[in-house]
Amino acid sequence: MHAALEGARVPIRMWADPSSVEDAAMRQLRNVANLPWVHGLAVMPDVHYGKGATVGSVIAMRDAVSPAAVGVDIGCGMSAVRTSLTASDLPDDLGRLRRRIESAVPVGFAMHKTPVNPARVPGVGGWDEFWSSFGELHAGVQNLRDRARAQLGSLGGGNHFIEVCLEQGGDDEGRVWLMLHSGSRGIGNELAKRHIDIARRLPHNADLPDRDLAVFVAGTPEMAAYRRDLFWAQDYAARNRAAMVALVQRALADEVPGVRFDEPVSCHHNYVAEETYDGVDVLVTRKGAIRAGSGDLGIIPGSMGTGSYIVRGLGNEASFLSASHGAGRRMSRTKARKTFTEADLAAQTSGVECRKDAGVVDEIPAAYKDIESVIAAQTDLVEVVAHLKQVVCVKG
């Protein structure tokens, strides 16, 4: 931990150099730390300004939660699975493998023409109960059930991705992994927007310094409704990733028959959990952060050209058992599009089979912080299990 900043109602515990954090993000952090419901605030090394709340922040609140701090991609996170293959087992034509994955998993705004059959998603049960509870969600989304079914098992756009990676160094050098990043798709977005709007209109939020910090408080019908929809959307996000893992595994098996798969590693990095610290029950919002309890496996990706890490949590309670969710952006999407060209993207993703067109220039590796430095800044939070480097990257 670099510092515990004072000057707020609760200290801001930082695993980033405060001088490296942009002023707008620091203002966000101080506004959060001054909220009367906040029990503590931890800041991860991938911290940067975000919509609703600072990305890379861990907010522990007593009897309250801020829906805008959670954001619109409820339950966004990562899944990864190690395969029995090594680099030499992969086909020479990685473009064909990428196209096979893109045929199996809809990307961008696309969705499945026929919903994914739950029988094709091993290890995940309770589908009938899950979908029957859709009728209990906010009335404003009841016409979206069919779209939610069709989008389950789809990637989306932005920084969401599917990758084929090779393990770097160690006894398993060259071992093939599959990895993906996605969340609760359109239904999570629709639920979040409705609850954010409700929270902003509540009288107890009228005098907040930032309307995005509006909260629901315990014991109210608004809090009960948000918790119901929040936890459903987090479950949807986990099921969405599990369905995609199954589809990508099938695509790889069609290309390389006989491949076997380990149990997947999966983690949310944009979500709320009920936890206890210092004997106090709190609602922990990890806004761009993973849980890193002792022994917890997690995934910290870099960018589409720099690789990722599988990590194991060390159980550091000072961070509210958390670690970073990725490298973190060092410039906005708009600035990246103005700064870099398609030629820059092609150069920075050399050796990776991926899109290299103007539509993904804002995801160029140079728009992100250095993943090695981010990992080095949190050695008291996680230990590295595996270092991965992508050879195929699918973007929406």
Short mmCIF file of C-alpha atoms in Angstrom, two decimals:
data_model
loop_
_atom_site.label_atom_id
_atom_site.label_comp_id
_atom_site.label_asym_id
_atom_site.label_seq_id
_atom_site.Cartn_x
_atom_site.Cartn_y
_atom_site.Cartn_z
CA MET A 1 0.00 0.00 0.00
CA HIS A 2 1.45 3.36 -1.03
CA ALA A 3 -0.55 5.58 1.31
CA ALA A 4 -3.62 6.07 3.44
CA LEU A 5 -4.84 9.51 2.42
CA GLU A 6 -6.39 11.64 5.14
CA GLY A 7 -8.61 14.67 4.68
CA ALA A 8 -11.80 12.68 4.30
CA ARG A 9 -14.29 11.20 6.74
CA VAL A 10 -12.57 7.81 6.41
CA PRO A 11 -8.99 7.22 5.23
CA ILE A 12 -8.49 6.35 1.56
CA ARG A 13 -6.21 3.29 1.44
CA MET A 14 -4.29 3.38 -1.81
CA TRP A 15 -2.28 0.77 -3.71
CA ALA A 16 -1.47 3.43 -6.31
CA ASP A 17 0.83 6.40 -6.19
CA PRO A 18 -1.55 9.31 -5.44
CA SER A 19 0.52 11.64 -7.64
CA SER A 20 -0.18 9.38 -10.64
CA VAL A 21 -3.98 9.52 -10.25
CA GLU A 22 -5.80 12.16 -12.30
CA ASP A 23 -7.46 14.99 -10.35
CA ALA A 24 -10.98 13.99 -11.42
CA ALA A 25 -10.51 10.51 -9.98
CA MET A 26 -9.12 11.90 -6.72
CA ARG A 27 -12.18 14.16 -6.39
CA GLN A 28 -14.42 11.13 -6.93
CA LEU A 29 -12.57 9.18 -4.26
CA ARG A 30 -12.77 11.99 -1.70
CA ASN A 31 -16.49 12.47 -2.38
CA VAL A 32 -17.07 8.76 -1.77
CA ALA A 33 -14.96 8.72 1.40
CA ASN A 34 -17.03 11.59 2.83
CA LEU A 35 -20.38 9.83 2.46
CA PRO A 36 -21.90 9.13 5.89
CA TRP A 37 -22.59 5.49 5.07
CA VAL A 38 -19.02 4.61 4.03
CA HIS A 39 -17.12 2.31 6.41
CA GLY A 40 -13.94 2.27 4.32
CA LEU A 41 -12.47 2.84 0.87
CA ALA A 42 -9.59 1.00 -0.82
CA VAL A 43 -8.03 2.03 -4.15
CA MET A 44 -6.40 -0.46 -6.50
CA PRO A 45 -3.31 0.16 -8.69
CA ASP A 46 -5.42 0.23 -11.88
CA VAL A 47 -7.43 3.21 -10.58
CA HIS A 48 -8.83 5.77 -13.03
CA TYR A 49 -11.79 8.10 -13.38
CA GLY A 50 -15.04 6.31 -14.12
CA LYS A 51 -18.71 6.96 -14.70
CA GLY A 52 -20.62 6.68 -11.43
CA ALA A 53 -17.56 5.97 -9.31
CA THR A 54 -13.82 5.58 -9.68
CA VAL A 55 -12.78 2.43 -11.52
CA GLY A 56 -10.45 0.43 -9.30
CA SER A 57 -12.20 1.37 -6.06
CA VAL A 58 -13.57 -0.85 -3.30
CA ILE A 59 -16.35 0.84 -1.33
CA ALA A 60 -17.53 -0.72 1.93
CA MET A 61 -20.85 0.81 3.08
CA ARG A 62 -22.94 0.23 6.17
CA ASP A 63 -26.66 -0.24 5.45
CA ALA A 64 -26.42 1.44 2.05
CA VAL A 65 -25.37 0.90 -1.56
CA SER A 66 -24.93 3.27 -4.52
CA PRO A 67 -26.36 1.83 -7.77
CA ALA A 68 -24.40 4.27 -9.96
CA ALA A 69 -21.18 3.22 -8.21
CA VAL A 70 -21.93 -0.37 -9.17
CA GLY A 71 -22.66 0.88 -12.66
CA VAL A 72 -24.59 -0.44 -15.62
CA ASP A 73 -22.62 -3.61 -16.39
CA ILE A 74 -23.64 -5.41 -13.22
CA GLY A 75 -21.59 -8.54 -12.61
CA CYS A 76 -19.01 -7.85 -15.32
CA GLY A 77 -16.06 -10.17 -14.85
CA MET A 78 -13.70 -12.80 -16.19
CA SER A 79 -13.51 -16.54 -16.80
CA ALA A 80 -10.49 -18.61 -17.79
CA VAL A 81 -9.89 -22.31 -18.31
CA ARG A 82 -6.65 -24.21 -18.83
CA THR A 83 -6.65 -26.83 -21.59
CA SER A 84 -4.62 -29.97 -22.20
CA LEU A 85 -3.09 -28.41 -25.33
CA THR A 86 0.26 -26.77 -25.84
CA ALA A 87 1.22 -24.21 -28.47
CA SER A 88 2.27 -26.88 -30.97
CA ASP A 89 -1.23 -28.38 -30.88
CA LEU A 90 -2.88 -25.23 -32.16
CA PRO A 91 -3.70 -25.01 -35.87
CA ASP A 92 -1.32 -23.07 -38.08
CA ASP A 93 -4.23 -20.95 -39.28
CA LEU A 94 -5.27 -19.04 -36.15
CA GLY A 95 -7.56 -16.91 -38.29
CA ARG A 96 -9.75 -19.94 -38.87
CA LEU A 97 -9.88 -20.59 -35.13
CA ARG A 98 -10.88 -16.97 -34.50
CA ARG A 99 -13.65 -17.20 -37.09
CA ARG A 100 -14.89 -20.43 -35.52
CA ILE A 101 -15.11 -18.73 -32.12
CA GLU A 102 -16.87 -15.71 -33.64
CA SER A 103 -19.38 -18.08 -35.27
CA ALA A 104 -20.07 -19.75 -31.92
CA VAL A 105 -20.37 -16.61 -29.79
CA PRO A 106 -22.25 -13.50 -30.99
CA VAL A 107 -20.21 -10.30 -30.51
CA GLY A 108 -21.05 -6.60 -30.42
CA PHE A 109 -24.81 -6.02 -30.61
CA ALA A 110 -25.47 -9.52 -31.99
CA MET A 111 -27.29 -12.23 -30.05
CA HIS A 112 -28.21 -15.88 -30.51
CA LYS A 113 -31.02 -16.64 -32.94
CA THR A 114 -31.97 -19.53 -30.66
CA PRO A 115 -31.21 -19.26 -26.92
CA VAL A 116 -28.33 -21.38 -25.64
CA ASN A 117 -29.51 -24.77 -24.42
CA PRO A 118 -28.74 -24.96 -20.67
CA ALA A 119 -27.84 -28.62 -21.15
CA ARG A 120 -24.75 -27.38 -23.04
CA VAL A 121 -23.53 -25.42 -19.98
CA PRO A 122 -21.98 -27.99 -17.63
CA GLY A 123 -21.82 -27.32 -13.90
CA VAL A 124 -24.58 -24.71 -13.87
CA GLY A 125 -28.03 -25.66 -12.62
CA GLY A 126 -31.21 -24.00 -11.45
CA TRP A 127 -32.12 -22.60 -14.84
CA ASP A 128 -35.89 -22.99 -14.41
CA GLU A 129 -35.83 -21.18 -11.08
CA PHE A 130 -33.54 -18.51 -12.49
CA TRP A 131 -35.79 -17.66 -15.42
CA SER A 132 -39.00 -17.95 -13.40
CA SER A 133 -37.66 -15.22 -11.08
CA PHE A 134 -37.46 -12.84 -14.06
CA GLY A 135 -41.10 -11.98 -13.40
CA GLU A 136 -40.11 -10.51 -10.01
CA LEU A 137 -37.71 -7.96 -11.54
CA HIS A 138 -38.46 -4.27 -12.13
CA ALA A 139 -41.68 -3.84 -14.11
CA GLY A 140 -39.84 -1.79 -16.74
CA VAL A 141 -37.85 -4.80 -18.00
CA GLN A 142 -40.64 -7.33 -18.26
CA ASN A 143 -40.80 -6.94 -22.04
CA LEU A 144 -37.09 -7.84 -22.32
CA ARG A 145 -37.22 -11.50 -21.30
CA ASP A 146 -36.80 -12.85 -24.83
CA ARG A 147 -33.87 -10.52 -25.52
CA ALA A 148 -32.23 -11.49 -22.23
CA ARG A 149 -32.53 -15.17 -23.18
CA ALA A 150 -31.09 -14.53 -26.65
CA GLN A 151 -28.18 -12.46 -25.29
CA LEU A 152 -27.14 -15.01 -22.69
CA GLY A 153 -23.94 -16.53 -24.04
CA SER A 154 -22.97 -13.44 -26.07
CA LEU A 155 -19.95 -11.18 -25.69
CA GLY A 156 -20.94 -7.55 -26.23
CA GLY A 157 -18.47 -4.86 -27.25
CA GLY A 158 -16.10 -2.31 -25.73
CA ASN A 159 -13.40 -3.93 -23.62
CA HIS A 160 -15.10 -7.33 -23.60
CA PHE A 161 -13.10 -10.08 -25.28
CA ILE A 162 -12.47 -13.78 -25.83
CA GLU A 163 -8.87 -14.96 -26.04
CA VAL A 164 -6.76 -18.00 -26.70
CA CYS A 165 -3.61 -17.61 -24.60
CA LEU A 166 -0.30 -19.34 -24.00
CA GLU A 167 1.18 -19.71 -20.53
CA GLN A 168 4.53 -17.98 -20.16
CA GLY A 169 7.45 -19.53 -18.23
CA GLY A 170 7.34 -22.21 -15.55
CA ASP A 171 6.68 -25.92 -15.91
CA ASP A 172 3.60 -25.30 -18.08
CA GLU A 173 5.17 -22.91 -20.58
CA GLY A 174 3.21 -22.98 -23.81
CA ARG A 175 0.07 -24.46 -22.23
CA VAL A 176 -3.09 -23.18 -23.95
CA TRP A 177 -5.73 -21.30 -21.95
CA LEU A 178 -9.10 -19.87 -22.95
CA MET A 179 -10.13 -16.57 -21.38
CA LEU A 180 -13.09 -14.22 -21.69
CA HIS A 181 -14.46 -10.98 -20.26
CA SER A 182 -18.13 -10.01 -20.24
CA GLY A 183 -21.05 -9.14 -17.97
CA SER A 184 -24.83 -8.92 -17.72
CA ARG A 185 -25.37 -7.59 -21.25
CA GLY A 186 -28.46 -5.48 -22.01
CA ILE A 187 -30.61 -6.68 -19.14
CA GLY A 188 -28.07 -5.61 -16.51
CA ASN A 189 -27.81 -2.21 -18.19
CA GLU A 190 -31.59 -1.73 -18.24
CA LEU A 191 -32.01 -2.74 -14.60
CA ALA A 192 -29.16 -0.48 -13.47
CA LYS A 193 -30.43 2.59 -15.31
CA ARG A 194 -33.87 2.28 -13.74
CA HIS A 195 -32.55 1.96 -10.21
CA ILE A 196 -29.98 4.77 -10.66
CA ASP A 197 -32.84 7.07 -11.71
CA ILE A 198 -34.90 6.07 -8.67
CA ALA A 199 -32.00 6.67 -6.26
CA ARG A 200 -31.30 10.15 -7.64
CA ARG A 201 -34.87 11.24 -6.82
CA LEU A 202 -34.85 10.13 -3.16
CA PRO A 203 -34.92 13.05 -0.69
CA HIS A 204 -31.97 11.86 1.41
CA ASN A 205 -29.74 12.18 -1.68
CA ALA A 206 -30.67 15.79 -2.48
CA ASP A 207 -27.56 17.45 -1.04
CA LEU A 208 -24.85 15.05 -2.20
CA PRO A 209 -21.82 16.60 -3.96
CA ASP A 210 -22.26 14.21 -6.90
CA ARG A 211 -25.65 12.88 -8.01
CA ASP A 212 -23.92 9.61 -9.03
CA LEU A 213 -23.32 8.92 -5.33
CA ALA A 214 -27.06 8.59 -4.61
CA VAL A 215 -27.69 5.57 -2.38
CA PHE A 216 -30.42 3.24 -1.30
CA VAL A 217 -30.55 2.65 2.45
CA ALA A 218 -31.40 -0.50 4.38
CA GLY A 219 -34.97 -1.12 5.44
CA THR A 220 -36.56 0.67 2.49
CA PRO A 221 -38.56 -0.84 -0.38
CA GLU A 222 -36.19 0.81 -2.87
CA MET A 223 -33.20 -0.99 -1.33
CA ALA A 224 -35.05 -4.31 -1.30
CA ALA A 225 -35.99 -3.93 -4.97
CA TYR A 226 -32.45 -3.01 -5.99
CA ARG A 227 -30.87 -5.88 -4.08
CA ARG A 228 -33.28 -8.32 -5.73
CA ASP A 229 -32.47 -7.06 -9.24
CA LEU A 230 -28.75 -6.60 -8.51
CA PHE A 231 -28.17 -10.15 -7.33
CA TRP A 232 -30.26 -11.55 -10.20
CA ALA A 233 -28.15 -9.59 -12.72
CA GLN A 234 -24.93 -10.79 -11.08
CA ASP A 235 -26.18 -14.35 -11.46
CA TYR A 236 -27.06 -13.65 -15.10
CA ALA A 237 -23.53 -12.37 -15.72
CA ALA A 238 -21.98 -15.51 -14.23
CA ARG A 239 -24.29 -17.71 -16.32
CA ASN A 240 -23.50 -15.65 -19.41
CA ARG A 241 -19.78 -16.30 -18.98
CA ALA A 242 -20.35 -19.99 -18.23
CA ALA A 243 -22.37 -20.34 -21.43
CA MET A 244 -19.63 -18.62 -23.45
CA VAL A 245 -16.93 -20.81 -21.90
CA ALA A 246 -18.91 -23.86 -23.02
CA LEU A 247 -19.35 -22.48 -26.53
CA VAL A 248 -15.68 -21.55 -26.90
CA GLN A 249 -14.61 -24.94 -25.58
CA ARG A 250 -16.79 -26.58 -28.22
CA ALA A 251 -15.29 -24.35 -30.93
CA LEU A 252 -11.75 -25.28 -29.88
CA ALA A 253 -12.66 -28.98 -29.67
CA ASP A 254 -14.07 -28.84 -33.20
CA GLU A 255 -10.75 -27.38 -34.37
CA VAL A 256 -8.51 -29.62 -32.21
CA PRO A 257 -10.31 -32.90 -31.40
CA GLY A 258 -9.41 -34.58 -28.13
CA VAL A 259 -8.72 -31.43 -26.14
CA ARG A 260 -9.53 -31.63 -22.42
CA PHE A 261 -10.36 -28.78 -20.05
CA ASP A 262 -9.68 -28.05 -16.38
CA GLU A 263 -12.32 -26.49 -14.14
CA PRO A 264 -12.80 -22.81 -15.06
CA VAL A 265 -11.62 -19.93 -12.91
CA SER A 266 -14.27 -17.21 -12.73
CA CYS A 267 -14.65 -13.91 -10.91
CA HIS A 268 -16.82 -10.82 -10.94
CA HIS A 269 -15.03 -7.49 -10.93
CA ASN A 270 -18.00 -5.11 -10.95
CA TYR A 271 -20.40 -6.18 -8.25
CA VAL A 272 -21.70 -6.03 -4.67
CA ALA A 273 -21.09 -8.61 -1.92
CA GLU A 274 -22.27 -8.88 1.68
CA GLU A 275 -19.15 -9.14 3.86
CA THR A 276 -17.96 -8.42 7.41
CA TYR A 277 -14.90 -6.42 8.49
CA ASP A 278 -13.92 -5.35 11.99
CA GLY A 279 -17.12 -6.96 13.21
CA VAL A 280 -19.19 -4.68 10.97
CA ASP A 281 -21.54 -6.06 8.32
CA VAL A 282 -21.07 -4.08 5.11
CA LEU A 283 -22.07 -4.08 1.47
CA VAL A 284 -18.83 -4.06 -0.53
CA THR A 285 -18.97 -2.56 -4.02
CA ARG A 286 -15.99 -3.68 -6.09
CA LYS A 287 -15.99 -1.19 -8.96
CA GLY A 288 -13.25 -2.63 -11.15
CA ALA A 289 -11.76 -4.93 -8.50
CA ILE A 290 -11.75 -8.65 -7.77
CA ARG A 291 -12.15 -10.47 -4.50
CA ALA A 292 -8.74 -11.62 -3.23
CA GLY A 293 -9.53 -13.54 -0.07
CA SER A 294 -6.95 -16.07 1.07
CA GLY A 295 -6.76 -18.73 -1.64
CA ASP A 296 -9.29 -17.07 -3.97
CA LEU A 297 -8.32 -17.51 -7.62
CA GLY A 298 -8.75 -14.44 -9.78
CA ILE A 299 -7.94 -13.05 -13.22
CA ILE A 300 -6.20 -9.74 -13.95
CA PRO A 301 -6.07 -8.99 -17.69
CA GLY A 302 -3.85 -6.45 -19.38
CA SER A 303 -4.83 -5.35 -22.89
CA MET A 304 -5.33 -7.02 -26.27
CA GLY A 305 -1.59 -7.12 -26.86
CA THR A 306 0.07 -7.46 -23.47
CA GLY A 307 -1.22 -10.60 -21.74
CA SER A 308 -2.91 -11.40 -18.44
CA TYR A 309 -2.38 -13.00 -15.04
CA ILE A 310 -4.08 -15.74 -13.05
CA VAL A 311 -3.62 -14.83 -9.38
CA ARG A 312 -4.33 -16.22 -5.91
CA GLY A 313 -5.57 -13.92 -3.16
CA LEU A 314 -3.52 -13.38 0.00
CA GLY A 315 -6.45 -12.29 2.20
CA ASN A 316 -5.33 -8.73 2.97
CA GLU A 317 -8.19 -7.18 4.95
CA ALA A 318 -6.77 -3.66 4.58
CA SER A 319 -7.93 -3.84 0.94
CA PHE A 320 -11.24 -5.41 1.95
CA LEU A 321 -9.90 -8.67 0.46
CA SER A 322 -9.58 -7.09 -2.97
CA ALA A 323 -7.13 -6.65 -5.86
CA SER A 324 -7.13 -4.92 -9.22
CA HIS A 325 -9.37 -6.05 -12.06
CA GLY A 326 -6.96 -5.31 -14.88
CA ALA A 327 -4.35 -2.87 -16.09
CA GLY A 328 -6.77 0.06 -16.07
CA ARG A 329 -7.07 2.73 -18.74
CA ARG A 330 -4.52 5.54 -18.87
CA MET A 331 -6.46 7.51 -21.47
CA SER A 332 -10.10 7.81 -22.48
CA ARG A 333 -11.53 6.05 -25.50
CA THR A 334 -12.00 9.40 -27.24
CA LYS A 335 -8.39 10.41 -26.65
CA ALA A 336 -7.16 6.99 -27.81
CA ARG A 337 -9.08 7.32 -31.09
CA LYS A 338 -7.59 10.80 -31.64
CA THR A 339 -4.05 9.71 -30.69
CA PHE A 340 -3.58 6.38 -32.46
CA THR A 341 -4.14 4.94 -35.93
CA GLU A 342 -4.93 1.52 -37.32
CA ALA A 343 -1.23 1.19 -38.16
CA ASP A 344 -0.39 1.80 -34.48
CA LEU A 345 -2.90 -0.87 -33.48
CA ALA A 346 -1.45 -3.37 -35.94
CA ALA A 347 2.06 -2.73 -34.63
CA GLN A 348 1.07 -3.04 -30.97
CA THR A 349 -0.88 -6.27 -31.55
CA SER A 350 1.78 -7.89 -33.74
CA GLY A 351 1.65 -11.65 -33.37
CA VAL A 352 -1.95 -11.65 -32.15
CA GLU A 353 -4.73 -12.87 -34.44
CA CYS A 354 -7.34 -10.16 -33.87
CA ARG A 355 -9.22 -7.25 -35.36
CA LYS A 356 -6.88 -4.42 -36.34
CA ASP A 357 -9.41 -1.94 -37.73
CA ALA A 358 -10.59 1.53 -36.70
CA GLY A 359 -13.48 0.07 -34.69
CA VAL A 360 -11.13 -1.18 -31.96
CA VAL A 361 -8.40 1.49 -31.98
CA ASP A 362 -9.74 2.70 -28.61
CA GLU A 363 -8.69 -0.70 -27.20
CA ILE A 364 -5.06 -0.30 -28.32
CA PRO A 365 -2.57 -1.51 -25.68
CA ALA A 366 -1.06 1.98 -25.30
CA ALA A 367 -4.42 3.24 -23.99
CA TYR A 368 -3.90 1.04 -20.92
CA LYS A 369 -1.50 1.18 -17.99
CA ASP A 370 1.46 -1.18 -17.86
CA ILE A 371 0.13 -4.49 -16.53
CA GLU A 372 3.53 -5.49 -15.11
CA SER A 373 3.61 -2.36 -12.92
CA VAL A 374 0.03 -2.96 -11.80
CA ILE A 375 0.88 -6.50 -10.70
CA ALA A 376 4.06 -5.32 -8.96
CA ALA A 377 2.06 -2.75 -6.94
CA GLN A 378 -0.11 -5.39 -5.24
CA THR A 379 2.26 -8.14 -4.12
CA ASP A 380 0.66 -7.91 -0.66
CA LEU A 381 -2.77 -8.59 -2.18
CA VAL A 382 -2.16 -11.47 -4.62
CA GLU A 383 0.45 -13.93 -5.78
CA VAL A 384 0.87 -14.84 -9.44
CA VAL A 385 -0.23 -18.35 -10.42
CA ALA A 386 0.22 -18.04 -14.19
CA HIS A 387 1.27 -15.41 -16.72
CA LEU A 388 -0.61 -15.68 -20.02
CA LYS A 389 -0.06 -14.09 -23.43
CA GLN A 390 -2.80 -14.07 -26.04
CA VAL A 391 -2.36 -15.41 -29.57
CA VAL A 392 -6.02 -14.97 -30.57
CA CYS A 393 -8.27 -12.11 -29.41
CA VAL A 394 -11.93 -11.76 -30.34
CA LYS A 395 -13.53 -8.32 -29.92
CA GLY A 396 -17.06 -7.10 -30.48
#
